[in-house]
Coordinates of C-alpha atoms and ligand atoms in Angstrom, one line a residue:
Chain A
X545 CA 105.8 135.8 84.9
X546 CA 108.2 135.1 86.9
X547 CA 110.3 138.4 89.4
X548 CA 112.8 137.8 91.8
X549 CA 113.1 140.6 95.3
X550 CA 115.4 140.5 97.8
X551 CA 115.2 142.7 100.6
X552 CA 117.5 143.2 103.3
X553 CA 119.5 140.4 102.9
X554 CA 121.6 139.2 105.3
X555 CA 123.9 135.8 105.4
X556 CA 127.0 134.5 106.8
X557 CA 128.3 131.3 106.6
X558 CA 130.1 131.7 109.9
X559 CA 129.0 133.8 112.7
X560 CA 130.4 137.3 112.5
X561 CA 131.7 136.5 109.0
X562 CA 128.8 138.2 107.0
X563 CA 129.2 137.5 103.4
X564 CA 126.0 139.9 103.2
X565 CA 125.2 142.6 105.3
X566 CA 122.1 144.2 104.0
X567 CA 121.5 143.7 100.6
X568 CA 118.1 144.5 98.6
X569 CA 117.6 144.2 94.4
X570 CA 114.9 142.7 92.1
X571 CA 115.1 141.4 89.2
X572 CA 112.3 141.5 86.3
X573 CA 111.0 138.8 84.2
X574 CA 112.7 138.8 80.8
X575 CA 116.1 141.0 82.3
X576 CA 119.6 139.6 82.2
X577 CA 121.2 140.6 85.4
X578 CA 125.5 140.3 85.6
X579 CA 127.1 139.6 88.8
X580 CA 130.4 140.5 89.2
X581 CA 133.6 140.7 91.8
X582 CA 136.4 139.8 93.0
X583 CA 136.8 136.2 94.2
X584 CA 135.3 135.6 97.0
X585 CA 133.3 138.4 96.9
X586 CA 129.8 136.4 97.5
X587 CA 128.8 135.5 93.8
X588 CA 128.3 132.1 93.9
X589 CA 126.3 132.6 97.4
X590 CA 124.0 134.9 96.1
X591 CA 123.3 132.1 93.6
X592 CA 122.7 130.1 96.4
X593 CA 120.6 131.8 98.1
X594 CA 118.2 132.7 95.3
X595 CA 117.9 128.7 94.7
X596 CA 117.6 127.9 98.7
X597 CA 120.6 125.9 98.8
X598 CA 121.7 128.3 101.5
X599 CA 119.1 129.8 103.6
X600 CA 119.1 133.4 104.5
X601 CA 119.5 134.5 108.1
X602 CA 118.0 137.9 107.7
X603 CA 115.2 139.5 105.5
X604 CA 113.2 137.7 102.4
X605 CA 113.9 136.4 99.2
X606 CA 110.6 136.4 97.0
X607 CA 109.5 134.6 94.3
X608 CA 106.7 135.7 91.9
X609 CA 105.5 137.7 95.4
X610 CA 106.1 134.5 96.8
X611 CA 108.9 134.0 100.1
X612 CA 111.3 131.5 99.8
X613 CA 111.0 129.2 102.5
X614 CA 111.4 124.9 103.3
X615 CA 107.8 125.2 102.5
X616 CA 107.7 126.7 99.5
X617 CA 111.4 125.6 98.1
X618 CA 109.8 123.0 95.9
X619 CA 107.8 124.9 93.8
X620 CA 110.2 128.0 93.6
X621 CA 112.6 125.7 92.4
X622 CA 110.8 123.8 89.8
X623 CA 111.4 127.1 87.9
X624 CA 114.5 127.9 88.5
X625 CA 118.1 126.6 86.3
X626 CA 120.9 126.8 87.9
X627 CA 124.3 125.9 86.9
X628 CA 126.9 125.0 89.0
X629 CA 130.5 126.3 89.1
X630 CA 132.1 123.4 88.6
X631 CA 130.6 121.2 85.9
X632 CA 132.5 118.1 87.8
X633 CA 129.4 118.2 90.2
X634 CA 126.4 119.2 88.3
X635 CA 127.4 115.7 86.3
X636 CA 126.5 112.4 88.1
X637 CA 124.3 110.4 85.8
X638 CA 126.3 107.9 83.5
X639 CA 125.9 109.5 79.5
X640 CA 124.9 112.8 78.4
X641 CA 121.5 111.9 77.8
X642 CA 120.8 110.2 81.2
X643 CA 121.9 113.8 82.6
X644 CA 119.9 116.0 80.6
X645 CA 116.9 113.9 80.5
X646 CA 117.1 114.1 84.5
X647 CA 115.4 117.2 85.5
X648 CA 112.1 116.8 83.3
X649 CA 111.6 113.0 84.5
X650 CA 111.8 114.0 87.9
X651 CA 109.6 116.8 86.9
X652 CA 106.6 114.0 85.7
X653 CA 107.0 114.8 81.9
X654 CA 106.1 112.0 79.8
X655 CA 108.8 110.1 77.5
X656 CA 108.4 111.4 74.2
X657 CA 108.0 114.9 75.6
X658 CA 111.4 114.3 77.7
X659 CA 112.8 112.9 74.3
X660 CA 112.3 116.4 72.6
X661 CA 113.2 118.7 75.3
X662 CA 116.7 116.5 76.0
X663 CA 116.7 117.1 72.0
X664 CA 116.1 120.6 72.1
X665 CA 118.5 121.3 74.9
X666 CA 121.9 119.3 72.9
X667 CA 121.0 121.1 69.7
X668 CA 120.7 124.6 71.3
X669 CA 124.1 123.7 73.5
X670 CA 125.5 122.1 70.1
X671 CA 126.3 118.9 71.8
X672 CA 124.0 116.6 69.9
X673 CA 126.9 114.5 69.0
X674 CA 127.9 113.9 72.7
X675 CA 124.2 112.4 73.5
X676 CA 125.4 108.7 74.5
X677 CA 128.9 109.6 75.3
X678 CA 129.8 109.0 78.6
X679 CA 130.3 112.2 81.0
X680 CA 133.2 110.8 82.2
X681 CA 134.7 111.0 79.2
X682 CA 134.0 114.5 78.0
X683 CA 136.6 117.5 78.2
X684 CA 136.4 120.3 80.8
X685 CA 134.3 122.6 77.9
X686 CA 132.1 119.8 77.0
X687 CA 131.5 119.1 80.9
X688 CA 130.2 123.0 81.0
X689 CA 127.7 122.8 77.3
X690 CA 126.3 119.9 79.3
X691 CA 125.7 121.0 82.3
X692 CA 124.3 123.9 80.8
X693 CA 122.0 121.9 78.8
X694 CA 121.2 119.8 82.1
X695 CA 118.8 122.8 83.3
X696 CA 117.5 124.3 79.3
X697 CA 115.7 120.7 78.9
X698 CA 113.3 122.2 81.6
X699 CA 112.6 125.1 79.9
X700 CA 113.4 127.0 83.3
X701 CA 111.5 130.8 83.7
X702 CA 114.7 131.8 85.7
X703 CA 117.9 130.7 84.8
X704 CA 120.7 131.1 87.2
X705 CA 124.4 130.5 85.9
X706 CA 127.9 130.4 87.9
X707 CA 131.1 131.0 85.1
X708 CA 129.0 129.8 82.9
X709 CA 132.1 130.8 79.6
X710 CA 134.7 129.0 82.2
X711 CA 136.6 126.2 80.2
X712 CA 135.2 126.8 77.2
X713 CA 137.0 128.0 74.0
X714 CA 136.3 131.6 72.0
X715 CA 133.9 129.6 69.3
X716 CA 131.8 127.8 71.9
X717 CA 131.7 130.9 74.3
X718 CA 130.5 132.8 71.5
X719 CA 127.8 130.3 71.0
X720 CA 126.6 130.2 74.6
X721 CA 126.3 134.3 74.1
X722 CA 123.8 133.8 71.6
X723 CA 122.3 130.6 73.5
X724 CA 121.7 133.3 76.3
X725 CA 120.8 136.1 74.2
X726 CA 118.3 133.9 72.6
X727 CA 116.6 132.4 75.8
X728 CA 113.6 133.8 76.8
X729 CA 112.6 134.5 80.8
X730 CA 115.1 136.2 83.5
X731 CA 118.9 135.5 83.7
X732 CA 121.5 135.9 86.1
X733 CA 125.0 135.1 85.3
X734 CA 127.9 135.6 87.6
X735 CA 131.3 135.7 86.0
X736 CA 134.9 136.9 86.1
X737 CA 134.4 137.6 82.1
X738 CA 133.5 141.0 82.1
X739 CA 133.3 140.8 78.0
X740 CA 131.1 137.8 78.7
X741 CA 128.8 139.9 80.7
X742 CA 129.4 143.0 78.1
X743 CA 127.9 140.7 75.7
X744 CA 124.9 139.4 77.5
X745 CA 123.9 141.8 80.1
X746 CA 122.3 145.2 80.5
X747 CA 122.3 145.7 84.0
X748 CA 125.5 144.4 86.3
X749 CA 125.7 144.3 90.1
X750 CA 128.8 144.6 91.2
X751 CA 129.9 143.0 95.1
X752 CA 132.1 144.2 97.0
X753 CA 132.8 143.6 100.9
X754 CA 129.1 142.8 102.8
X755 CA 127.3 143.5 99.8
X756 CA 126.4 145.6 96.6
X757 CA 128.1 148.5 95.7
X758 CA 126.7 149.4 92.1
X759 CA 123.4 147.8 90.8
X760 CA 122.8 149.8 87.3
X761 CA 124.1 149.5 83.2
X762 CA 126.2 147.5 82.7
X763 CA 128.1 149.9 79.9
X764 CA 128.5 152.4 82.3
X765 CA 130.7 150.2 85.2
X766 CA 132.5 148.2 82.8
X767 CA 133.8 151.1 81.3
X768 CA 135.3 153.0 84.7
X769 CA 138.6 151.5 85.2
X770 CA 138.9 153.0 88.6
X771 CA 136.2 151.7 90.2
X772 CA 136.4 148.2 88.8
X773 CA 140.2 148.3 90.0
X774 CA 139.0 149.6 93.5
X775 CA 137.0 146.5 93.8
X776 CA 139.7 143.9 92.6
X777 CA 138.5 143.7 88.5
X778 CA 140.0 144.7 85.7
X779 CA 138.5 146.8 82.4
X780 CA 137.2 143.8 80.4
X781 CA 139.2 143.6 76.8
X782 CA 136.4 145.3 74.6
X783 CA 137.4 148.6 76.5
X784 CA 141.2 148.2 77.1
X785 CA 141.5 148.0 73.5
X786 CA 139.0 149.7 71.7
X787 CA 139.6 152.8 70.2
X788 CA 137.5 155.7 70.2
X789 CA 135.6 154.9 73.4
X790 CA 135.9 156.7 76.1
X791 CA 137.0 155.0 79.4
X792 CA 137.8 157.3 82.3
Chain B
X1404 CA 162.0 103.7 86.5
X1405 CA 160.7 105.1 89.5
X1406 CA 158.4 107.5 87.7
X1407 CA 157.0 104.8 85.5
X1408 CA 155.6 103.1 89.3
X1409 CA 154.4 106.3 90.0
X1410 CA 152.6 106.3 87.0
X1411 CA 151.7 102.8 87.5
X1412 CA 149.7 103.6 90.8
X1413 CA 147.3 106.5 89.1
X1414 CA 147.0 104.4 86.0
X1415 CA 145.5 101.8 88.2
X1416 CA 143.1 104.2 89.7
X1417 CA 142.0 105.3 86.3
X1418 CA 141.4 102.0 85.3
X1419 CA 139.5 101.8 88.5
X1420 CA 137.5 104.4 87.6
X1421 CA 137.0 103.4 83.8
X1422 CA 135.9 100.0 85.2
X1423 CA 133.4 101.0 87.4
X1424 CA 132.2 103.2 84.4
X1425 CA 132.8 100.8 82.2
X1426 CA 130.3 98.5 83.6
X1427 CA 127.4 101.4 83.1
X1428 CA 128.7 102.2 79.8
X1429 CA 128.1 98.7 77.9
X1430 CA 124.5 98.1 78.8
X1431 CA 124.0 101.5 77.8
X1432 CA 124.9 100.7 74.0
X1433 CA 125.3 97.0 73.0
X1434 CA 123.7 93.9 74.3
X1435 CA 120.2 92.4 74.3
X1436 CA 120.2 92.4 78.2
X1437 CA 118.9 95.8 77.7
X1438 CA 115.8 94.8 75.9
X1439 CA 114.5 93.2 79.4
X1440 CA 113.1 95.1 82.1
X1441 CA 115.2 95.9 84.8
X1442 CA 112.9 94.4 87.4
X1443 CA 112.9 91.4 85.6
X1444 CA 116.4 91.0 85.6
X1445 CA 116.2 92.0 89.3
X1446 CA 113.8 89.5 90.0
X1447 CA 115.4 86.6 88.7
X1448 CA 118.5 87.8 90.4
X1449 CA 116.8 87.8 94.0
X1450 CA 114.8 84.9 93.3
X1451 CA 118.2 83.1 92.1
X1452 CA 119.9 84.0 95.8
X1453 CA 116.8 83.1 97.6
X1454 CA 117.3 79.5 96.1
X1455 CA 120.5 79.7 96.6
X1456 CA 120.6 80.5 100.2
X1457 CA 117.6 77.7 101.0
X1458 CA 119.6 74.9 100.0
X1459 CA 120.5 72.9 103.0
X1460 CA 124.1 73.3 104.8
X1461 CA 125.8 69.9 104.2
X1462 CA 124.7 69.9 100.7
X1463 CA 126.9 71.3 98.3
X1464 CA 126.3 68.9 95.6
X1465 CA 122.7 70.6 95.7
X1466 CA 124.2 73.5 94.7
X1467 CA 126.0 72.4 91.8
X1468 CA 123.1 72.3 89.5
X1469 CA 122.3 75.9 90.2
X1470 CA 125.8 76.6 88.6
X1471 CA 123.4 77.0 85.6
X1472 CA 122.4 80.2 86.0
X1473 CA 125.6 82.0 85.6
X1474 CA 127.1 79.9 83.1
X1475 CA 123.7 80.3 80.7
X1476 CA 123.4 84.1 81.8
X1477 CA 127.6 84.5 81.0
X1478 CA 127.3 82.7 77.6
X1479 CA 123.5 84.2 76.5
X1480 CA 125.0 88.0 77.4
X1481 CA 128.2 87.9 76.6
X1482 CA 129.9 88.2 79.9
X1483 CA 133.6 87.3 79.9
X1484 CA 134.3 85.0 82.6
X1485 CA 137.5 86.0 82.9
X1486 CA 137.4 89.3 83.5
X1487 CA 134.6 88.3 85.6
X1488 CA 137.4 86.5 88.0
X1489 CA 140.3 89.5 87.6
X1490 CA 137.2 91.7 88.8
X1491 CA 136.2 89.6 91.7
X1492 CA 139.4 88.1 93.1
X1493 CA 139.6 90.3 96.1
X1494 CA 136.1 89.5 96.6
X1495 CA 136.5 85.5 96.4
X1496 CA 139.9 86.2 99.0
X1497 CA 137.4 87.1 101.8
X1498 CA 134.8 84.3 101.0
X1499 CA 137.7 81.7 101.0
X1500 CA 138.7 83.4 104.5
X1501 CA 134.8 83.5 105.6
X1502 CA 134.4 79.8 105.9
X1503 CA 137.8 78.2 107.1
X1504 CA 137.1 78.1 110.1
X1505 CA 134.5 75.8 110.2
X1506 CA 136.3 72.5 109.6
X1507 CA 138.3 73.3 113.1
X1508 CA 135.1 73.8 115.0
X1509 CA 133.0 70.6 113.4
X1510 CA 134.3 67.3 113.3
X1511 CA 131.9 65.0 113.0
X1512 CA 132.7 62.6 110.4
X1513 CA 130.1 62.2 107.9
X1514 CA 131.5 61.0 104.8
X1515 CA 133.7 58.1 103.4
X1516 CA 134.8 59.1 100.0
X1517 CA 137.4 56.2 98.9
X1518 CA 139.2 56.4 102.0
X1519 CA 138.9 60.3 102.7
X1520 CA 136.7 61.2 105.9
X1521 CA 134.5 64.5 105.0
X1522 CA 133.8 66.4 108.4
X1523 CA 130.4 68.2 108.9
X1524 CA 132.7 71.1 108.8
X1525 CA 134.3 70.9 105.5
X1526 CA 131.0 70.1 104.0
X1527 CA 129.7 73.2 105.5
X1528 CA 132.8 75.2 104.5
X1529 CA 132.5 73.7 100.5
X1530 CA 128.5 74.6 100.6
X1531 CA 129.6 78.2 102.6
X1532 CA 132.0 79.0 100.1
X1533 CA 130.1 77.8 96.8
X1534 CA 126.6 79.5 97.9
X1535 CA 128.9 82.6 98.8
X1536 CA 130.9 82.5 94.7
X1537 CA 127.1 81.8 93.6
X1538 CA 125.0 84.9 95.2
X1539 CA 128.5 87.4 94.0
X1540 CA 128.8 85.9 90.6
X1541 CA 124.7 86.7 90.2
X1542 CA 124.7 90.3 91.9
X1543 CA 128.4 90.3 89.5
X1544 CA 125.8 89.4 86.6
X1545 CA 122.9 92.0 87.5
X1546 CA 125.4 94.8 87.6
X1547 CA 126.9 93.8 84.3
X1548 CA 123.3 93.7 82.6
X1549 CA 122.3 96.9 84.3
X1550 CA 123.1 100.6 85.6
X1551 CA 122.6 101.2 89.0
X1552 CA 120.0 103.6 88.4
X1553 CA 118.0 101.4 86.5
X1554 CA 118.9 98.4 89.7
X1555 CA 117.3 101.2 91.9
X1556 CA 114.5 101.9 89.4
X1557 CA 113.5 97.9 90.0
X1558 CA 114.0 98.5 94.0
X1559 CA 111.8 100.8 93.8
X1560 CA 109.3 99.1 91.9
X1561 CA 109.7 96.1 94.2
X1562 CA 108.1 98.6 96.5
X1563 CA 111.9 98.5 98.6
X1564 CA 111.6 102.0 100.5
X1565 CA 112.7 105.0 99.1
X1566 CA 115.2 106.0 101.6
X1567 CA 117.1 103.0 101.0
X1568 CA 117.0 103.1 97.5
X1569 CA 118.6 106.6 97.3
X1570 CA 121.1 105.5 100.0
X1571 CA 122.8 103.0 97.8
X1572 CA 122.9 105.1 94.6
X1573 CA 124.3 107.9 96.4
X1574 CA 126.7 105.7 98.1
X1575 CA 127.3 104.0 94.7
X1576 CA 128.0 108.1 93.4
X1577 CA 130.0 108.9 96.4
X1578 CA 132.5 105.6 95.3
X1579 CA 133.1 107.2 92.3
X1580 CA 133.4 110.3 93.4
X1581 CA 136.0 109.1 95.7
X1582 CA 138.0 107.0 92.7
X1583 CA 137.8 110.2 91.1
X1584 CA 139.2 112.5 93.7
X1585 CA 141.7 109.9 94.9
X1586 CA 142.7 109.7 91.1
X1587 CA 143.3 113.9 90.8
X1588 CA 145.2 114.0 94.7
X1589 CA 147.6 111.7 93.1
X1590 CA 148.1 112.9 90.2
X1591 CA 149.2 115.9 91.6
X1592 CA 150.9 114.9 94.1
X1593 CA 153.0 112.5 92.1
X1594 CA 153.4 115.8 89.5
X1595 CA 155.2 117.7 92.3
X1596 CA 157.2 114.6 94.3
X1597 CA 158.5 113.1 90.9
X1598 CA 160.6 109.6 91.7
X1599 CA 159.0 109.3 94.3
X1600 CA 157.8 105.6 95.2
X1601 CA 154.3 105.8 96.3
X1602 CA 152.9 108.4 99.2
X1603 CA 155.2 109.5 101.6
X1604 CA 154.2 108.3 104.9
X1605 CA 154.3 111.7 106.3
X1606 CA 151.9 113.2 104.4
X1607 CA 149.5 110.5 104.7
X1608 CA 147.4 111.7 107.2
X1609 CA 146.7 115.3 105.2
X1610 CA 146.3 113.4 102.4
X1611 CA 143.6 110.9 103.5
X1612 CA 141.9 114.1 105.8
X1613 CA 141.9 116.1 102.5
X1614 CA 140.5 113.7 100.3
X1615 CA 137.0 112.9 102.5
X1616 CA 136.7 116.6 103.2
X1617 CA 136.7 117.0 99.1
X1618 CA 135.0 113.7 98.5
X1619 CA 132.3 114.6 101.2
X1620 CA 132.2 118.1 99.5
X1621 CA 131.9 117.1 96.4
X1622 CA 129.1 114.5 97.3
X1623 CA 127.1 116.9 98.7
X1624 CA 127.1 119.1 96.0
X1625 CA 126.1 116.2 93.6
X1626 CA 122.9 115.7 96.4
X1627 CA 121.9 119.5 95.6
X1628 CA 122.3 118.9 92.1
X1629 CA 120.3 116.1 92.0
X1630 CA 117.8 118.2 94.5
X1631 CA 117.8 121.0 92.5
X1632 CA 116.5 119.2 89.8
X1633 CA 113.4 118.3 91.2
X1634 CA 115.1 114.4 92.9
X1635 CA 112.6 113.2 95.3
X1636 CA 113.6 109.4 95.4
X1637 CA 112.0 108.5 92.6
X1638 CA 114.2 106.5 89.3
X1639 CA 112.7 106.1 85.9
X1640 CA 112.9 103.5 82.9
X1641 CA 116.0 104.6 80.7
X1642 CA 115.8 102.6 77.7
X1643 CA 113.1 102.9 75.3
X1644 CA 113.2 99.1 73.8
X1645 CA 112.4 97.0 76.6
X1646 CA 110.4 94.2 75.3
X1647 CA 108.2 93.2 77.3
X1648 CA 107.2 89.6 75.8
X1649 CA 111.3 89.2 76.5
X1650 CA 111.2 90.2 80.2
X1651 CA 108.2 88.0 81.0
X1652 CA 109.8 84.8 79.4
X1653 CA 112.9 85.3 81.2
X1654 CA 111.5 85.7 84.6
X1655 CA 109.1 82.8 83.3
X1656 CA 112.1 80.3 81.9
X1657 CA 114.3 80.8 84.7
X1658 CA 111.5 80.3 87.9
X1659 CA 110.7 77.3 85.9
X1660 CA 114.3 76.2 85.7
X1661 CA 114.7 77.2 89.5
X1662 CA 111.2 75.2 90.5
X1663 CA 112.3 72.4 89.0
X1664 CA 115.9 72.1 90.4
X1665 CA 114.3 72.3 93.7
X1666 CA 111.8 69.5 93.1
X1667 CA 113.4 66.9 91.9
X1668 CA 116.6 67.2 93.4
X1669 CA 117.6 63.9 91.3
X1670 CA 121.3 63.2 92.2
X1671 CA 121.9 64.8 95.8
X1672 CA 119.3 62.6 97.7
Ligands
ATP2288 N1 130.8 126.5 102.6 C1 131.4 127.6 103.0 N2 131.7 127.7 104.3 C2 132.3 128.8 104.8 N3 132.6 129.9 104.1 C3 132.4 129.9 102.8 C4 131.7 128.7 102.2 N4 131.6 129.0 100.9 C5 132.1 130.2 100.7 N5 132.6 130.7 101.8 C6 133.1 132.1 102.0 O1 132.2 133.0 101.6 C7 132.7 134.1 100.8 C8 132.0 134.1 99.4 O2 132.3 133.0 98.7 P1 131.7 132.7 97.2 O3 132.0 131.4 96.8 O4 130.3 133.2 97.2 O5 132.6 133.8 96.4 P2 132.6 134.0 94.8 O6 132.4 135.5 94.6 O7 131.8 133.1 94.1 O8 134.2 133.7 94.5 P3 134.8 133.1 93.2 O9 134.9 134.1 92.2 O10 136.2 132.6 93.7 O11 134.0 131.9 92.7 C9 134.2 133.7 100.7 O12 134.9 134.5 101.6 C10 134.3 132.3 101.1 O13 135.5 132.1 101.7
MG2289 MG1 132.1 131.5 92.8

C-alpha cells in the first residue's frame, strides 16, 4: 500500500524565491492529510510536486519507497488523483462521459470495465444525470463534481485534491465530505475551508513562509485562533460559533 | 444602444464558442454517421480529396461529377447546407482570392464558347477554385460527422505519427481555449468600460499580451491534465454502436462511386 515521504524538500520557482526551504513529512496509506494557508502560501505546489508536475530542486519525494524521478513518474502517477484548482482546466474532452472515461482508457482498461468505473465515479459524485451533457455547458459546481469524478473512475491509491468544496453549494459539499470520508486509500486535500478540512481530516499541515510550521491533529490547530491568525487564517465556523468548546 | 454593440461583440464569441462545440455535440447524440467507424469516414474523406486533387488542371467539368459526394453525404446526414455556407464564408473569401490571379498570368486562348474566348487561365482559376470549395466542403463534412478526437483516433489508426496527431488536437484544444478566454477578457472588460464601442485602442496591446499569456497558461495546464492521466498519444473508439457491416459498405459504395467517375469520364473527353 501505497506511503508518500518527503524529505528535505526544497523548491523555488524563481531563483532565490524558495517557496520551500526544507521541508520533510510522510504520509500513510489510508490517512487523510489537510493542507492549509494563507494564499500563496505553497499549497497547490506541494500538490505539484507530489504529482511531478514540478520537479524538486533539493531532497526526495518517495513513493511506496520509491523516488520520484522522469524515470519513474509514469508509474508513480498511474496511482495517483489529482484535482486541479480550477475545474476550467482539468476539463477538455467534449461531454462528461468522454472526460471521465479518459483516465482508465489511457490506462488500457477494457470497454465494459471503463463503462462501470465511469458509472461508479457519476453515481458516487452524484452527477449521473450530467453523463452526455456537454462540459461546456455545466455550472462552476458541476465543473468541480466532474472533475472530481475525472480521477475516482481510476480507482486512484492516492488521491490528491486542490479546493476541492470551491464552487460548490452546502448540499453538494456535504456530499463530497462523505464521498471523501467514504474513499478508501490516502488523501490530501488542500483548502481555504477549514470546516471542510474539520470534516474530513485528522491530521493538518499548516504552511507558512518556506515551509511547514505545524504538522499534527487537526482539532488541535483549528481550534487556536492565534496561531491560525498569525499565519493569515481565520477559526473555521464550527469553532467561532460553537458553544461550550474551548478555543484559546 | 451602444451597450447592446457591446453585447453584440461577446455574443458573437459565444456563439463562436457554442459552434465550434456545437459541431462535437451533435454527433455525440443524434445521427446515424455515428454508427460508422471513424476511420471509415476518414478514409473516404482522404480518398475523396486524393480524387479530387488528381483531376487534371484545365478540366473543371471533370470535377463536376464529383459534386456527388457532398450533396449525397449533406442529404444522407442531415447537413444543412446553409449553415454549411454562413460557416465557411470566410473560408470561400480566401479561395476566391487564391486563384485570381491566374487569368492575368495565362492567356492562351483555349476555348470558344458561343463567342466567349476561355483563357488557359480562367480554366485553371474555375478548376482551382472548384477543387479548393470541394476538398473544404468534404474536411467541412468529416468534422460535422465526427469529433476531433475520434478524427485523431482514425489518424492514428492510419498509422499517421503520433506526434502529429496530438499536435492538431491540442492545437484544436488550445482554439477553444482561446475562444474561451477571449470570450471572459471581454466580458469583463466590456463590464467595467460600459458604452463603450469595441476595445479601446490603448489597451490593445495589454489585452492581446494578456490573453496568450492566459491562453498559453491555460493550455498547458490542460497538457498536464491530459498527462496526468496517463495521455501518451494514444485516442480510443468513443461510441459503442459502430456497425461495422455499415462502415465497410460506405468505404465500399463510395470507392466504387469514385473508381468509376474516374474511368469513364463520359462527358469531359
Ligand atoms: N508558475 C509560477 N511561477 C512563478 N511563481 C509561482 C508560480 N506558481 C506559483 N508561484 C508562486 O509560488 C507561491 C506559492 O503558490 P501556490 O499557488 O502554491 O500557493 P497556494 O497556497 O496554492 O495559494 P492559493 O491559496 O492562492 O491557491 C506564490 O508566492 C506564487 O506567487
Ligand atoms: Mg492554490
Amino acid at each position: 500500500m501505497a506511503r508518500l515521504e518527503l524529505q528535505n524538500i526544497g523548491f523555488a520557482y524563481e531563483t532565490a524565491h524558495w517557496v520551500f526551504e526544507d521541508v520533510s513529512f510522510s504520509v500513510e496509506a489510508n490517512e487523510t492529510v489537510g493542507i492549509i494557508g494563507a494564499n500563496g502560501a505553497g499549497k497547490s505546489t506541494l500538490l505539484k510536486l507530489i504529482v511531478g508536475l514540478e520537479m524538486v530542486n533539493r531532497g526526495t519525494i518517495r513513493m511506496d519507497g520509491e523516488p520520484l524521478t522522469t524515470k519513474t513518474l509514469a508509474s508513480i502517477r498511474r496511482k495517483e488523483g489529482y484535482v486541479f484548482q480550477d475545474a476550467e482546466s482539468q476539463l477538455f474532452m467534449g461531454t462528461v462521459y468522454e472526460d471521465v472515461a479518459f483516465a482508465p482508457e489511457n490506462y488500457g482498461v477494457d470497454r465494459e470495465s471503463v463503462e462501470e468505473q465511469v458509472k461508479k465515479a457519476l453515481e458516487l459524485t452524484g452527477i449521473s444525470h450530467l453523463r452526455d451533457r456537454h462540459i461546456y455547458k455545466l455550472s462552476g459546481g458541476e465543473k468541480k463534481l466532474a472533475s472530481i469524478a475525472t480521477i475516482l473512475s481510476t480507482e486512484p491509491e492516492m488521491i490528491l485534491m486542490d479546493e476541492p468544496s470551491v464552487a460548490l453549494d452546502p448540499c453538494n459539499r456535504d456530499k463530497l465530505i462523505r464521498v471523501i470520508n467514504g474513499l478508501p486509500g490516502m488523501k490530501l486535500l488542500a483548502s481555504h475551508d477549514l470546516d471542510f478540512i474539520y470534516d474530513t481530516c485528522q491530521r493538518t499541515l499548516v504552511l507558512g513562509k518556506g515551509g511547514i510550521v505545524y504538522d499534527g491533529p487537526t482539532e488541535q490547530v483549528l481550534k487556536d485562533r492565534a496561531f491560525l491568525e498569525q499565519y493569515g487564517l481565520r477559526l473555521p465556523l464550527s469553532f467561532r460559533f460553537a458553544v461550550g468548546r474551548d478555543c484559546k | 444602444m451602444k451597450r447592446n454593440m457591446a453585447k453584440h461583440s461577446t455574443g458573437k464569441m459565444d456563439h463562436a464558442i457554442r459552434e465550434i462545440h456545437h459541431v462535437d455535440r451533435e454527433k455525440g447524440s443524434c445521427s446515424r454517421s455515428n454508427e460508422l467507424h471513424p476511420l471509415a469516414k476518414l478514409s473516404v474523406t482522404i480518398l475523396y480529396m486524393l480524387f479530387v486533387v488528381s483531376v487534371e488542371n484545365y478540366h473543371p467539368v471533370g470535377l463536376l461529377y464529383l459534386l456527388v459526394y457532398p450533396l449525397a453525404m449533406m442529404i444522407l446526414y442531415d447537413i444543412s447546407f446553409i449553415r454549411c455556407m454562413k460557416r465557411l464564408k470566410v473560408v470561400f473569401f480566401f479561395v476566391f482570392c487564391m486563384g485570381i490571379a491566374n487569368p492575368i498570368f495565362n492567356r492562351i486562348p483555349v476555348l470558344n464558347f458561343w463567342g466567349i474566348t476561355l483563357t488557359a487561365g480562367m480554366l485553371s482559376m474555375i478548376t482551382l477554385w472548384m477543387k479548393a470549395l470541394l476538398t473544404v466542403l468534404a474536411g467541412y463534412i468529416l468534422m460535422e460527422m465526427t469529433t476531433m478526437d475520434q478524427i485523431c483516433y482514425g489518424l492514428r489508426c492510419l498509422h499517421v505519427p503520433a506526434g502529429f496527431v496530438v499536435l492538431l488536437s491540442l492545437i484544436y484544444r488550445y482554439l477553444i481555449l482561446f475562444l474561451k478566454e477571449t470570450d471572459r477578457m471581454m466580458k469583463a472588460y466590456q463590464l467595467r468600460a460600459p458604452g463603450q464601442k469595441g476595445v479601446h485602442f490603448r489597451v490593445w496591446g495589454s489585452l492581446l499580451g494578456n490573453l496568450l499569456l492566459r491562453t498559453m497558461d491555460q493550455g498547458q495546464r490542460v497538457y498536464e491534465s491530459m498527462i496526468l492521466r496517463g495521455f501518451r498519444g494514444e485516442y480510443y473508439l468513443h461510441t459503442g454502436r459502430v456497425s461495422k457491416r455499415d462502415s465497410y459498405l460506405f468505404v465500399g459504395i463510395w470507392m466504387g462511386i469514385f473508381v468509376i467517375l474516374k474511368l469513364f469520364p463520359i462527358v469531359y473527353r
